Short mmCIF file of C-alpha atoms in Angstrom, two decimals:
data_model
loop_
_atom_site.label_atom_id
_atom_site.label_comp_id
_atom_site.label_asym_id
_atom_site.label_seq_id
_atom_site.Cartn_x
_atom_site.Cartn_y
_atom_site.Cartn_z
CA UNK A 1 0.00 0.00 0.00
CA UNK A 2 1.05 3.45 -0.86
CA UNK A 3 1.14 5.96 1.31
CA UNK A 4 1.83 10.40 1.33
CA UNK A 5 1.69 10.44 -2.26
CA UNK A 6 1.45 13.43 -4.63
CA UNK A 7 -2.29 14.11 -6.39
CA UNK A 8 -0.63 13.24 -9.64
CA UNK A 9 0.44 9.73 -8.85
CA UNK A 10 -2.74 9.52 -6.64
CA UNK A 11 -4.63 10.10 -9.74
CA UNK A 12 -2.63 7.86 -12.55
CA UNK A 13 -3.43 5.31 -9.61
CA UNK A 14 -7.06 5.23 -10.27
CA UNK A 15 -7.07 5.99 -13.82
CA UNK A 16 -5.15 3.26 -14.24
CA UNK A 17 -7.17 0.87 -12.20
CA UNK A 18 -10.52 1.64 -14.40
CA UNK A 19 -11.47 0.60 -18.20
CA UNK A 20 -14.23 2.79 -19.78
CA UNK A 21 -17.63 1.20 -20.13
CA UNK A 22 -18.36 -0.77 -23.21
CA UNK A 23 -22.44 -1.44 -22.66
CA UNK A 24 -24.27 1.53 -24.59
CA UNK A 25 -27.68 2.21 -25.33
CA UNK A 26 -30.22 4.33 -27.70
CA UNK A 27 -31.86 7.49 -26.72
CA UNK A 28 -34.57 9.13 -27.34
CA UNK A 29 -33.33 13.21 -28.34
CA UNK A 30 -35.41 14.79 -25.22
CA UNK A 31 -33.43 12.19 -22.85
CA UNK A 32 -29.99 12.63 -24.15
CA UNK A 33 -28.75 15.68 -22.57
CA UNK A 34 -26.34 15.20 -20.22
CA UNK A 35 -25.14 11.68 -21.28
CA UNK A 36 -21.98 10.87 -23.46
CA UNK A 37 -22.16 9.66 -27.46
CA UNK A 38 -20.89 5.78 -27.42
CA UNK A 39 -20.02 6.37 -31.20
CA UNK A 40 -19.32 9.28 -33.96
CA UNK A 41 -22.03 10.70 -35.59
CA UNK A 42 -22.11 11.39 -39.14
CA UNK A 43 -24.49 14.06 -40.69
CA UNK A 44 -27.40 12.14 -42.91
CA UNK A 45 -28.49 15.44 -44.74
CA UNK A 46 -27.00 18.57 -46.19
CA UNK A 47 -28.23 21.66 -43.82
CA UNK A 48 -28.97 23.98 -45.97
CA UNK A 49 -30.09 21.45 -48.74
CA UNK A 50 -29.98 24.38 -50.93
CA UNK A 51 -28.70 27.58 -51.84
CA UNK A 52 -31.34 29.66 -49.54
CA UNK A 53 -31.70 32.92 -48.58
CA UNK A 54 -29.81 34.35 -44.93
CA UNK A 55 -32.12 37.51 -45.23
CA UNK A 56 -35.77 38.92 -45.66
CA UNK A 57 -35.51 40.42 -49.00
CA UNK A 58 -35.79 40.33 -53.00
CA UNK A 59 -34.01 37.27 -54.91
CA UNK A 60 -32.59 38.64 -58.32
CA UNK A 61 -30.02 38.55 -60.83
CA UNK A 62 -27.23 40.24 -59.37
CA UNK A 63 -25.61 42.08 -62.92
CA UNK A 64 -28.69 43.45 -62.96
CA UNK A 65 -28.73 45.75 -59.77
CA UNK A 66 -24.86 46.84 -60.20
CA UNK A 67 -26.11 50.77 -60.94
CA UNK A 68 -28.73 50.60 -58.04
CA UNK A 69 -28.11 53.32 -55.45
CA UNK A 70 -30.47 56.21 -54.02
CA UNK A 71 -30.22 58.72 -56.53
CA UNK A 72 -30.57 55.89 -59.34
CA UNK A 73 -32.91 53.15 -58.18
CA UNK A 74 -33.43 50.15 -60.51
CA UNK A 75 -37.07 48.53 -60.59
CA UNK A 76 -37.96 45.32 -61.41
CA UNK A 77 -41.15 43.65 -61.56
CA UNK A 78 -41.77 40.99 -58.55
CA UNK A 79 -43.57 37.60 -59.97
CA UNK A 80 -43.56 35.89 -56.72
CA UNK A 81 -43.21 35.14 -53.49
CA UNK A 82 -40.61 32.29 -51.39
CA UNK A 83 -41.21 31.76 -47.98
CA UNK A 84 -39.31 29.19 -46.14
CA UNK A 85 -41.38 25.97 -46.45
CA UNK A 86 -42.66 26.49 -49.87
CA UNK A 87 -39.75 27.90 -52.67
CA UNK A 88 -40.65 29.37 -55.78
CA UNK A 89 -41.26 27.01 -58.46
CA UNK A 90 -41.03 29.33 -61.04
CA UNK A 91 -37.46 30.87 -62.47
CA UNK A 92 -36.19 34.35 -62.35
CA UNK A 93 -35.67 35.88 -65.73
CA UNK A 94 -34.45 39.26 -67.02
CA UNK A 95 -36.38 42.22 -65.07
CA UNK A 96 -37.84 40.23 -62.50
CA UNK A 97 -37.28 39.97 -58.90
CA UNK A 98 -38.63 37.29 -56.29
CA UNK A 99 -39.87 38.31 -52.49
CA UNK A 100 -37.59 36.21 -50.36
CA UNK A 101 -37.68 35.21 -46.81
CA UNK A 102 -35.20 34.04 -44.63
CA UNK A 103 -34.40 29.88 -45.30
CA UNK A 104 -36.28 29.77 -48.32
CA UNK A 105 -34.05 28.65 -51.33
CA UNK A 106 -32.96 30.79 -54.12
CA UNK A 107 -34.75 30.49 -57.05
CA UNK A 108 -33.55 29.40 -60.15
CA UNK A 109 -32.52 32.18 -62.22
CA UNK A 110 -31.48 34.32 -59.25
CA UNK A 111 -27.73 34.42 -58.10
CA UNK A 112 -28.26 37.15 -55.26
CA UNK A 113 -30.27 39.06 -52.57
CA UNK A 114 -31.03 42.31 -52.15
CA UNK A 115 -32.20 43.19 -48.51
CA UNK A 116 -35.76 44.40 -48.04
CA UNK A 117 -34.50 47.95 -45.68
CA UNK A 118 -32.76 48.64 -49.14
CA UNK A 119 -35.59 48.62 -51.51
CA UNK A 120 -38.95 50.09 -52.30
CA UNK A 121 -42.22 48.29 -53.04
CA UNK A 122 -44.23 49.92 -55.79
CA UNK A 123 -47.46 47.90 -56.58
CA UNK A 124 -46.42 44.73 -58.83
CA UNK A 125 -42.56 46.00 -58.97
CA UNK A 126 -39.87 47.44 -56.61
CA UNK A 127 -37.49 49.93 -56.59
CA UNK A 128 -33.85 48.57 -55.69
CA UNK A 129 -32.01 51.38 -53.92
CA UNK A 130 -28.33 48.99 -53.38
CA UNK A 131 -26.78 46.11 -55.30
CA UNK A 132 -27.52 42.98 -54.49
CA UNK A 133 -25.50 40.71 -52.35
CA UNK A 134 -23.85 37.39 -53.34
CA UNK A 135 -22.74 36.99 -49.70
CA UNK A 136 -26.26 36.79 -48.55
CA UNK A 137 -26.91 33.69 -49.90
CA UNK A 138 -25.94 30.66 -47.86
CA UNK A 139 -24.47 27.80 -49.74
CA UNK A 140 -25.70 24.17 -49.81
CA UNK A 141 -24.19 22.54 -47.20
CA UNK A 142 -22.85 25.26 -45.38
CA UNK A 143 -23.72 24.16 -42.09
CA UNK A 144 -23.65 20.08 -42.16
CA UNK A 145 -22.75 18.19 -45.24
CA UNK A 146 -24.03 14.66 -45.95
CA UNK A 147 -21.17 11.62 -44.88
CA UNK A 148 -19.39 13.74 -42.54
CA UNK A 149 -18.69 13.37 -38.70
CA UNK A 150 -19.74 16.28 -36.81
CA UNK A 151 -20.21 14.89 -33.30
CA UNK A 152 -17.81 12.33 -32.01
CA UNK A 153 -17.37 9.41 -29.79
CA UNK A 154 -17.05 10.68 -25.97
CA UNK A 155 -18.89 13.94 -26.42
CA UNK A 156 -20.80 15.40 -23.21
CA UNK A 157 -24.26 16.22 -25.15
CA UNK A 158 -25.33 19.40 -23.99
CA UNK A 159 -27.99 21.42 -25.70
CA UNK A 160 -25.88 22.57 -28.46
CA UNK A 161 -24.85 18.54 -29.26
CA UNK A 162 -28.04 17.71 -28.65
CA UNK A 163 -29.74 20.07 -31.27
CA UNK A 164 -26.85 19.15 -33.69
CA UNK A 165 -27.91 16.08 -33.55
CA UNK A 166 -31.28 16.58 -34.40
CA UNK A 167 -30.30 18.99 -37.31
CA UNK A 168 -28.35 16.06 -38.40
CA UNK A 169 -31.14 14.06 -38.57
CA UNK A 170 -31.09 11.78 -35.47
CA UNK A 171 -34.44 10.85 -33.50
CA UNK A 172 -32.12 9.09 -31.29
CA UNK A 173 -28.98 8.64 -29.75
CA UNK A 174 -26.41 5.83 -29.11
CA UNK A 175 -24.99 6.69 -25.48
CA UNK A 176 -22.87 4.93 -22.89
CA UNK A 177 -24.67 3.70 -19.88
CA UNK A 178 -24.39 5.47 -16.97
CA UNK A 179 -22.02 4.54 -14.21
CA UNK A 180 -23.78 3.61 -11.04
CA UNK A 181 -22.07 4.48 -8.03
CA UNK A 182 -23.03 3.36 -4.41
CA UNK A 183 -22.77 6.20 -2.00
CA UNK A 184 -22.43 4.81 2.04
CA UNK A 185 -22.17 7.02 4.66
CA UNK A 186 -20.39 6.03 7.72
CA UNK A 187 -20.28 7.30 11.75
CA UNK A 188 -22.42 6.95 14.52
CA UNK A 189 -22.57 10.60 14.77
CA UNK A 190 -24.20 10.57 11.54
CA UNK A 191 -28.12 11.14 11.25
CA UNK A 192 -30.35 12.06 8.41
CA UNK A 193 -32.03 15.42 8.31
CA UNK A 194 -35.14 15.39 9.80
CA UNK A 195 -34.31 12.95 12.64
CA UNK A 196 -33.44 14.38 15.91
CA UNK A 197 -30.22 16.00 16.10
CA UNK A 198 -28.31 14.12 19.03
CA UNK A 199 -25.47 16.13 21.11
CA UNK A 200 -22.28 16.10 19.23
CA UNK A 201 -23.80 14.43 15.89
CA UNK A 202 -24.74 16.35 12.60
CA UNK A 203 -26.64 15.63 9.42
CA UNK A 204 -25.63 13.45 6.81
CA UNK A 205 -25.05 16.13 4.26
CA UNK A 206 -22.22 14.21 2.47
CA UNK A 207 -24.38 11.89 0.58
CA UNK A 208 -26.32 14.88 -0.61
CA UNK A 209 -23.56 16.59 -1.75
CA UNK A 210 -21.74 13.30 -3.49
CA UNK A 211 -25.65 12.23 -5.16
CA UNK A 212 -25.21 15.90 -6.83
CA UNK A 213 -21.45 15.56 -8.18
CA UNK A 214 -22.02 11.87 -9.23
CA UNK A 215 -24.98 12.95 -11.39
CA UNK A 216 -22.87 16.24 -12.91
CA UNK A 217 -20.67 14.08 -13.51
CA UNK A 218 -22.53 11.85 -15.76
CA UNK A 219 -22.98 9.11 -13.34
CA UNK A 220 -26.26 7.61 -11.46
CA UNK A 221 -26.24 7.12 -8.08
CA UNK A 222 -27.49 4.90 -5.66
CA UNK A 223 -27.84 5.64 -2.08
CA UNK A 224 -26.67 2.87 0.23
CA UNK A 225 -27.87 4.54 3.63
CA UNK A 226 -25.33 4.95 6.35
CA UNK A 227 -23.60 2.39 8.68
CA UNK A 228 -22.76 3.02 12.40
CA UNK A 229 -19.31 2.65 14.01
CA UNK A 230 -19.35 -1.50 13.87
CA UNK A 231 -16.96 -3.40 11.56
CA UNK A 232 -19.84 -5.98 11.70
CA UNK A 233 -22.53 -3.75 10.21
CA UNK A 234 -20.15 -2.34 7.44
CA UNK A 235 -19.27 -6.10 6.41
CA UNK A 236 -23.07 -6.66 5.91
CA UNK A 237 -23.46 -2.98 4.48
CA UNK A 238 -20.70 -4.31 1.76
CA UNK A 239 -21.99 -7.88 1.52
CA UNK A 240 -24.20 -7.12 -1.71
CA UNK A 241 -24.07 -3.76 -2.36
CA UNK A 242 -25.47 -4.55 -5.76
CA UNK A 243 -24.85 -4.02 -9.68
CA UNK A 244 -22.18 -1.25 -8.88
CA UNK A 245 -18.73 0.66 -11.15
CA UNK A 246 -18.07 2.52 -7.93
CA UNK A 247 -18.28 2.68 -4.61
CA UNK A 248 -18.03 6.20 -2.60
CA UNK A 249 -17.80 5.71 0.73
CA UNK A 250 -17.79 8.82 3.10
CA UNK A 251 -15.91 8.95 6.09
CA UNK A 252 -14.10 6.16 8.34
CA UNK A 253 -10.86 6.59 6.43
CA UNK A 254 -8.26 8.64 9.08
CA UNK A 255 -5.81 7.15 11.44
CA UNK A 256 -8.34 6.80 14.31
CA UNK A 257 -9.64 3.93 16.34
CA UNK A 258 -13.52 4.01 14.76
CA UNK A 259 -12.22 4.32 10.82
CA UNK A 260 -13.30 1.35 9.90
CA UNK A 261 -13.36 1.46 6.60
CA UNK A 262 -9.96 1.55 6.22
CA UNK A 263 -9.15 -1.43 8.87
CA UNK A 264 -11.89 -3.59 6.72
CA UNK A 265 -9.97 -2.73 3.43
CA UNK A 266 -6.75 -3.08 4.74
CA UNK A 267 -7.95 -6.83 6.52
CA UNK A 268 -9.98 -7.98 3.25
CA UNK A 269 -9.51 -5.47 0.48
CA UNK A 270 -6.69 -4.35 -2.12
CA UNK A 271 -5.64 -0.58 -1.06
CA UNK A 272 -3.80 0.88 -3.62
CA UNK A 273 -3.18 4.01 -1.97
CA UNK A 274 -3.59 5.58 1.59
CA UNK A 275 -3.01 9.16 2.43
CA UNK A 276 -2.43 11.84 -0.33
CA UNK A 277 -0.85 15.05 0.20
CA UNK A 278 -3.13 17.76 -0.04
CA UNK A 279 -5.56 20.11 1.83
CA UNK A 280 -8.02 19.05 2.74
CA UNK A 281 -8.66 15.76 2.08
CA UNK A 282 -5.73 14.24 2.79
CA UNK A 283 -6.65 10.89 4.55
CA UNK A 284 -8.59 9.87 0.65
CA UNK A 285 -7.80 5.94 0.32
CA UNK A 286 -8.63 3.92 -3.20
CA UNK A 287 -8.65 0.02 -3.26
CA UNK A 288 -10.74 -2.72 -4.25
CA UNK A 289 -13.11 -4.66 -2.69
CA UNK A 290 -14.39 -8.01 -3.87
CA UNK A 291 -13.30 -6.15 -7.27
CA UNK A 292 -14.93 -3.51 -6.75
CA UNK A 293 -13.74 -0.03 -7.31
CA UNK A 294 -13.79 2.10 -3.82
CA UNK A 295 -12.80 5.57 -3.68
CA UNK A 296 -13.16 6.16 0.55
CA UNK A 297 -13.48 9.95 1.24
CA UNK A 298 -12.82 11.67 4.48
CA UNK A 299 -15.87 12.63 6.59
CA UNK A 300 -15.74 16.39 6.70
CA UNK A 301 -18.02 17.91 3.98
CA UNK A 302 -15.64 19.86 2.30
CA UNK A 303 -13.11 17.38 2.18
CA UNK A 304 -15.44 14.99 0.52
CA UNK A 305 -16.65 17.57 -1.80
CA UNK A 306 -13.18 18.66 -2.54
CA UNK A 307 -11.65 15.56 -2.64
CA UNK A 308 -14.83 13.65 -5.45
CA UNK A 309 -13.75 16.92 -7.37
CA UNK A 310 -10.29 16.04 -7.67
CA UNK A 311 -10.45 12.28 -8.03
CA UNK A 312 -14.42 11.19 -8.55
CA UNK A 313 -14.75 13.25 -10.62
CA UNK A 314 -12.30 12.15 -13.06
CA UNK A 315 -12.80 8.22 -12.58
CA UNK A 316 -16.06 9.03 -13.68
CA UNK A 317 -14.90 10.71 -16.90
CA UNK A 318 -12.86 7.80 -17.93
CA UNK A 319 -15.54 5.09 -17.18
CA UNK A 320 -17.99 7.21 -19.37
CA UNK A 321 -15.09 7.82 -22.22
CA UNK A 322 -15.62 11.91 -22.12
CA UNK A 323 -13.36 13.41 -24.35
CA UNK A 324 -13.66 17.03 -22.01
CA UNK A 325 -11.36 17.31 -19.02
CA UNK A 326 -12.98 16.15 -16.07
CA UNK A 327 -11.62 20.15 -14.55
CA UNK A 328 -9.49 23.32 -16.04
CA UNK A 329 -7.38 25.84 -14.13
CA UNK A 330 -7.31 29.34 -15.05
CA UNK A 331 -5.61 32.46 -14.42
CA UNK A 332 -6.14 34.78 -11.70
CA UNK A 333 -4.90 37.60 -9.94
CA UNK A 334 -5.58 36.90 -6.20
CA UNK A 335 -7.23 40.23 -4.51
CA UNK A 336 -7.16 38.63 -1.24
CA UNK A 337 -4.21 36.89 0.61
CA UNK A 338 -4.13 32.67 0.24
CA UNK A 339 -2.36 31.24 2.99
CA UNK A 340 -0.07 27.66 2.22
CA UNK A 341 0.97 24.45 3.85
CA UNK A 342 4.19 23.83 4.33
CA UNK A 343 3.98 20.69 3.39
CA UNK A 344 1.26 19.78 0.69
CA UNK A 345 -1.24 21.38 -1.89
CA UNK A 346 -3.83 23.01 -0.28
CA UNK A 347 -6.97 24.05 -2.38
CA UNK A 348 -8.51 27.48 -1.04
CA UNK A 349 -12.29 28.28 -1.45
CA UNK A 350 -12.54 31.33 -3.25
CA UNK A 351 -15.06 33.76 -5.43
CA UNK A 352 -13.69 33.81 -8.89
CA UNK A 353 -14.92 36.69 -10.70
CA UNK A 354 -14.29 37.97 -14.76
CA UNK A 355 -13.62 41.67 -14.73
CA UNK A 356 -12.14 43.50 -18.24
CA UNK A 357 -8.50 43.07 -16.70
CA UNK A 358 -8.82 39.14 -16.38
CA UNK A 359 -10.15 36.82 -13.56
CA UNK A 360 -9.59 37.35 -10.02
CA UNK A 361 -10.61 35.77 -6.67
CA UNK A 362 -11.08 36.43 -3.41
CA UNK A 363 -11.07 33.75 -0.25
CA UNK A 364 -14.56 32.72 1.09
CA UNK A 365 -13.06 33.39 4.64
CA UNK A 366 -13.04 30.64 6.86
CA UNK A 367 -11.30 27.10 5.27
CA UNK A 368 -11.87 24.81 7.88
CA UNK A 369 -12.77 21.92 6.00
CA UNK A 370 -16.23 21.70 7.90
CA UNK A 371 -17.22 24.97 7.22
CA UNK A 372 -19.73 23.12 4.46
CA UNK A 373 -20.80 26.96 3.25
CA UNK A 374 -18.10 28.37 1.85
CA UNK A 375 -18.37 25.77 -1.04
CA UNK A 376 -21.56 27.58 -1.78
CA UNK A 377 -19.94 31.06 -0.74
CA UNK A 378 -17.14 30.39 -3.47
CA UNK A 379 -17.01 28.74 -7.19
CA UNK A 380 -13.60 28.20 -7.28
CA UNK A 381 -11.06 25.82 -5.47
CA UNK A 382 -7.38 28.03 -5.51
CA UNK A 383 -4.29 25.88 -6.28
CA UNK A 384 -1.48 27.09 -3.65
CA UNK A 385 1.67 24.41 -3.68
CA UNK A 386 3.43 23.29 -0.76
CA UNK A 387 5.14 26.19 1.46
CA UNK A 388 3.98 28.63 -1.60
CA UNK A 389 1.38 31.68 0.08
CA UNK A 390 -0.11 33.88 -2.48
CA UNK A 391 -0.24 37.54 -1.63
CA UNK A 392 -2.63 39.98 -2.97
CA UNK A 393 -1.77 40.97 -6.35
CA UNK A 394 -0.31 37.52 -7.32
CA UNK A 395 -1.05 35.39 -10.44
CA UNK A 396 -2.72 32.05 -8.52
CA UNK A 397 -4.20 28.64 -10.66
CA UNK A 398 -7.77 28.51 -9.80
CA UNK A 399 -10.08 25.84 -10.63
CA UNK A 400 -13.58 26.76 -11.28
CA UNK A 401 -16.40 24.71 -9.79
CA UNK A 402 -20.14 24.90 -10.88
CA UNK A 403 -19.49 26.58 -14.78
CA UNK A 404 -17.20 26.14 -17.24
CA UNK A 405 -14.47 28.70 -18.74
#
C-alpha cells in the first residue's frame, strides 16, 4: 500500500485501475442531454439542402442591380413570393425579382439578394435602392454536409450537441450507460435530516452533496444509507451492495480507532493508496473490494466535496469515455491573501470573478474543512503548492467549480 503520495500519482493510480464502459444504449433526443455519445455521428443530410436565402428580402439577378443606389434606383417587376417551407417554383428571368424570406431557397434564375430595408415596393414591382448581395446567400451545405462526422465518440451532449444532432437528422442517440455508483455514509454521529439531532452528531449532508457531483458528472447514483461505528454492520453494508462501477464511501478513512473502513480494506480489500498530500482531504484511500472499485473519502463535507472533485470526478470521466477534461485551471490575480501548507497542496475556497483586466478571486473566509458553506460562498477551489502563500496581487491557478471557462 502506498502511502503520502502526490495528487498526480494519486490520480494515474485510479485511472489506471478503471477501463471505460463498453455497454451503450439508444436514446430518445429529449433524454440525451447530459449523457456521453458511445459512437461518432455522421451528418445524414446537407443543412442547408440548398442555396437559400440568410435575409428577408428580394431574390434577383445580381448584374442586374450593379447601378442601383439612391439617386438611381433600378425597378424590377416581382412575380412571386418564397417563404421558407414552400420555394418558388417558377425561375427568375431578365427584369424580374422574387420576395424572399429568410431559409427559403434561391430560385432558379437568381444568383443574389437584395435586402428588403434597401428597396422600395411599388405595386407589382420594386425599386432597388443597393446592389444585391452574393454573400447573402448561404451555400448548400454550409452548415452540415451529408457523410461527414460532426459529433464524435465521448462527447458530453449538452444542448448545443443535442440540437446538432437533431439537425443532423437523429431521432435518437447511441450513449454509454451510466455509471452507477453506491454512496455509504459512515459514523455513529451521523443522522439524516429530519431525525433528531443528538449532542455532538450532525446531518448526513455528504451523501447529498456526493448524489449531486455523481450525477454532474454523468454518473447515477445509488444511495446505500449509512452504517454506524461496527466493523460488523459495514461487512453486511458491503456484503451485496449490488450491480455497482463505484463505490463512494464517506468517512471512516483517518488514522483513528472508529475508521473502519480503512481497517476492513486493509484486513480484506486491495488498497492501492492511503493518504495523499493535499488540503483538505488528505486521509482519501482507493482500493478494491471483492473487485470492486472504492474511492473512501474523508468525513468532513468539504473534504469529501473537494476531494470527489479532484479524483471522482475524473474516474467518472474515464468510465464514461468523455473526451472534455474532467476540470481546467485558469488564471487569476488573487485580490485577497491565500495562505499555504508547508507541506502539501492546499486548495482554497474562493469567489472567482471575470472583470475586463482578467479573472480574479477572493477567499470565502473561513477554510476549515467543515465549514460546508463556503463551497456555496465560493465557485472556485485556488491551487497554492506546498510552502507557496499567495499575496494579494499575485497570479494564482484557480479551478472553477459549478461553470465552465
Amino acid at each position: 500500500m502506498r502511502q503520502n503520495i502526490s495528487v498526480e500519482d494519486a490520480l494515474e493510480s485510479i485511472l489506471s485501475q478503471v477501463r471505460p464502459i463498453a455497454e451503450s444504449e439508444a436514446v430518445p433526443l429529449n433524454q440525451a442531454y447530459q449523457r456521453v455519445l458511445a459512437q461518432d455521428l455522421a451528418s445524414k443530410v446537407y443543412h442547408p439542402d440548398a442555396d437559400d436565402s440568410a435575409v428577408d428580402g428580394y431574390a434577383v439577378r445580381g448584374e442586374e442591380t450593379i447601378t442601383a443606389s439612391v439617386s438611381t434606383p433600378v425597378r424590377l417587376e416581382v412575380v412571386g413570393e418564397a417563404p421558407a417551407g414552400r420555394p418558388f417554383s417558377g425561375e427568375v428571368r431578365p427584369g424580374q425579382a422574387v420576395a424572399i424570406y429568410t431559409g427559403a431557397p434561391v430560385p432558379k434564375g437568381a444568383n443574389a439578394v437584395v435586402r428588403v430595408e434597401d428597396t422600395v415596393r411599388d405595386g407589382t414591382g420594386v425599386w432597388l435602392l443597393k446592389p444585391a448581395n452574393v454573400a447573402d446567400i448561404r451555400r448548400r451545405g454550409d452548415d452540415l454536409r451529408l457523410g461527414e462526422v460532426y459529433l464524435h465518440r465521448g462527447a458530453w451532449l449538452n444542448a448545443a450537441r443535442v440540437a446538432l444532432a437533431a439537425a443532423m437528422g437523429y431521432p435518437s442517440l447511441p450513449v454509454v450507460r451510466r455509471p452507477r455508483v453506491g454512496i455509504l455514509s459512515t459514523g455513529d454521529e451521523v443522522v439524516e435530516p429530519g431525525q433528531p439531532l443528538p449532542y455532538g452528531g450532525g446531518y448526513n449532508s455528504n451523501s447529498y452533496a456526493l448524489v449531486g457531483q455523481v450525477q454532474d458528472a454523468g454518473g447515477e447514483a445509488v444511495v446505500l444509507g449509512k452504517v454506524p461505528d461496527s466493523l460488523e454492520v459495514l461487512k453486511r453494508g458491503l456484503a451485496d451492495p449490488g450491480q455497482l462501477d463505484l463505490l463512494l464511501t464517506s468517512g471512516g478513512v483517518s488514522m483513528g480507532k472508529y475508521d473502519l473502513v480503512r481497517r476492513l480494506l486493509e484486513s480484506e480489500g486491495n488498497i492501492h493508496f492511503w493518504r495523499v498530500k493535499l488540503q483538505p482531504g488528505g486521509p482519501v484511500l482507493f482500493a478494491d473490494y471483492r473487485g470492486l472499485p472504492v474511492l473512501g473519502l474523508p468525513g468532513n463535507p468539504v473534504s469529501s466535496m473537494v476531494v470527489f472533485h479532484l479524483f471522482g470526478r475524473p474516474l467518472l470521466f474515464k468510465l464514461l469515455g468523455r473526451s472534455d477534461p474532467p476540470y481546467t485551471g485558469v488564471q487569476a490575480t488573487a485580490a485577497t491573501a491565500f495562505g499555504a501548507n508547508p507541506s502539501k497542496r492546499v486548495y482554497r475556497r474562493g469567489v472567482l470573478r471575470w472583470t475586463p483586466q482578467g479573472f480574479t478571486v477572493e477567499s470565502t473566509g473561513n477554510q476549515s474543512s467543515g465549514v460546508l458553506r463556503s463551497m456555496v460562498e465560493g465557485n472556485a477551489l485556488v491551487v497554492l503548492e506546498a510552502g507557496v502563500d499567495a499575496k494579494v496581487g499575485d497570479s494564482v491557478t484557480a479551478i472553477p467549480l459549478g461553470f465552465t471557462v
